[in-house]
Amino acid sequence: MDREKKKIRSFEVAELAQISRSTVSRALAGDPRISEDTRERVLAAAAELGYQPNLIARGLKNQSTGIVGVVVTDLNNPYHAHALQLLIEKLGARRLAPLVFVGDTAEGAESAIERLMSYQVDAVIALAAPFSSQIVRACKAGRKPLVLMNRYDGDETVNVICGDSISAGAMVADHLVGQGARTFAYFAGEDSTTISLDRETGFVKRLNENGFALSARVSSRYSHAHALKVAPELLSSGAQAVFCANDTLAFALIDAVRQSPAAAVSPLIVGYDNSALASWPIYDLTSVDQNLEEMTSLTVETAHAIVIASDTPPKRHTIKPYLVERGSTRIQSA
Amino acid sequence: MDREKKKIRSFEVAELAQISRSTVSRALAGDPRISEDTRERVLAAAAELGYQPNLIARGLKNQSTGIVGVVVTDLNNPYHAHALQLLIEKLGARRLAPLVFVGDTAEGAESAIERLMSYQVDAVIALAAPFSSQIVRACKAGRKPLVLMNRYDGDETVNVICGDSISAGAMVADHLVGQGARTFAYFAGEDSTTISLDRETGFVKRLNENGFALSARVSSRYSHAHALKVAPELLSSGAQAVFCANDTLAFALIDAVRQSPAAAVSPLIVGYDNSALASWPIYDLTSVDQNLEEMTSLTVETAHAIVIASDTPPKRHTIKPYLVERGSTRIQSA
DNA sequence: TTGAAAGCGCTAACAC
DNA sequence: GTGTTAGCGCTTTCAA
């Protein structure tokens, strides 16, 4: 008999507690003006009936739904999937509910935002989205607060939580130089987001400061198959160290080395994202960890601040990434 | 000047079209009683003002929000992440919005369902969830239609869309026997969901029918590190072929073979899920593809049917998986 | 074919 | 400290 008969409305709780609906609402909201005695009666009644307020009705009344829109691009990328999981968990901890859409094209992103607006979300989080300019525009048009995670935009009015790609690039340069490399290459992705350009910029700049230069640069789509195809070109440059825009590219490069004829000595290789695979023994890849834990925490904190007070001024935060050193950059005793 | 001044309400559209709010609502809903003339005026006015109906208000009025709750367990598992992505896309195509929660513990799953109910979701989709009994119970208590994807439950009243694990196991047995293997092992995961037990059951049964038996069985948590640790035990059995409950386990097994001393000849290995990594050259793993494309389509179709007509009788669907043959089960010419 | 009015479930301003 | 009432934006009888 644990099947509750029907949906309970605040009216029923009020009836049982011999009190008005407003008092029920206030008691449950923790309004200090309610007497201890009535509060207890209300709480007891609510518990007995298993009352759960209808958040849709509350949202309509309050002009605040507690729903946060999340726009992602590609959950097949483990990095995005992991970020989404963390976001969902952290939003949940703050009693916010994520309405999730995939926006993997410019039009898709815009229509996702429109759908979100119809649902009166309190804020939008865009996760490493290309097309950030469309998203920014759509959110401004609809006056929806936006938090851009791991992407940034010239617009000063949106919130941005972003990894420090410049310093990541520099960190990688220092590490590779320290490991004794003297010639360097960059394996680029095909996207042209500021954030991915920054990785390269930071890398090259620090190389220069150390008296070195980039001797090769190849770019590839972010798919293992494609990267595997163009990797030989990169290898033929003979660079002693390669910084890859992404772990996927790095894995493909390692595979290419293994497939290459003769016992070619592998260059030192560094990836980006520190995905699970990087720690597996077959790859054992040195990689930049963007500290998603902190990045998602700050993102959710920012979104929450907006929900609480919609006039919260825009924030910009930068997260320091760190390098996880593994075998792929260990000097090979030949 | 493309910044729309404010949120437009149906009242404003009515005013501009010189008509009442009810007519606006009807025209936009495609009510056939509205004259062609007024309909056009309304549509034009709506377009001019950029009117988007407030779905929260509509939901309150209609007792149907168009929101579907989705409960997932682990987005770090690429198989779940991919499934979620497909679900989101297909829900979107039917104008349904997914409210996503992570329920990776029994309590987490229950509280996720409760949150979803507060938001008056029209249905709940649970994705490969352990704790399905808790989820079933919570949904029944709240009278929420539930679609269980890739998990099943004794309860006849919930919708189930499920891969045919029994026949998958049989298919794998046939394949391995056909490749000449004579001794067999099973690398099990630690979950005890019916669906994962079925894989093994189907496998063993078909082996028996072919006159063979299982000569070893080892189980592991679904993590690469843990699987790598217990894999040697499995290898020491000397089985000529191993069916793994999961691609992750299969990858770990392959890695274990590579790490093993001496030029041990690898057993034939089959995985489950056909994840992206399975097709990479280093692994080149034969794996069962559960046909997520079709499974998610059917899941969303079922959810949609419920949203349209909440009294839709429960459906049970079984999806035929297929085997993707790759190098890991090719006979090695020694 | 269209309009007026009521009401979905909730909260908060305003009484008392 | 608590009740009464109005109203969030929408749809939908009911009446014309």
CSV table of N, CA and C in Angstrom, one decimal, chain A residues 35 75 119 168 176 193 209 225 234 253 271 278 311:
chain,number,residue,atom,x,y,z
A,35,SER,N,5.0,30.4,13.2
A,35,SER,CA,5.2,29.9,14.5
A,35,SER,C,5.8,28.5,14.5
A,75,LEU,N,29.0,14.4,-27.4
A,75,LEU,CA,29.2,13.6,-26.2
A,75,LEU,C,30.0,12.4,-26.5
A,119,TYR,N,11.3,27.3,-22.6
A,119,TYR,CA,11.1,26.7,-21.3
A,119,TYR,C,11.6,27.6,-20.1
A,168,ALA,N,49.1,26.8,-20.4
A,168,ALA,CA,49.3,25.4,-20.7
A,168,ALA,C,50.3,25.1,-21.8
A,176,LEU,N,59.0,20.0,-22.4
A,176,LEU,CA,59.7,19.3,-23.5
A,176,LEU,C,61.2,19.7,-23.6
A,193,THR,N,38.9,28.0,-32.7
A,193,THR,CA,38.4,28.7,-31.6
A,193,THR,C,39.6,29.4,-30.9
A,209,GLU,N,61.1,32.0,-26.4
A,209,GLU,CA,61.8,32.5,-25.3
A,209,GLU,C,63.0,31.7,-24.8
A,225,ALA,N,40.9,8.3,-37.2
A,225,ALA,CA,41.2,7.8,-38.6
A,225,ALA,C,41.9,8.9,-39.4
A,234,LEU,N,53.7,14.6,-40.3
A,234,LEU,CA,54.3,15.2,-39.1
A,234,LEU,C,55.6,14.5,-38.7
A,253,LEU,N,48.9,9.7,-33.3
A,253,LEU,CA,50.3,9.9,-33.6
A,253,LEU,C,51.1,8.8,-33.1
A,271,GLY,N,49.8,15.3,-25.1
A,271,GLY,CA,48.4,15.5,-25.5
A,271,GLY,C,47.7,16.5,-24.7
A,278,ALA,N,44.6,8.1,-21.7
A,278,ALA,CA,46.0,8.5,-21.6
A,278,ALA,C,46.8,7.8,-20.5
A,311,ASP,N,20.7,39.9,-11.5
A,311,ASP,CA,21.5,41.0,-11.9
A,311,ASP,C,22.9,40.9,-11.5
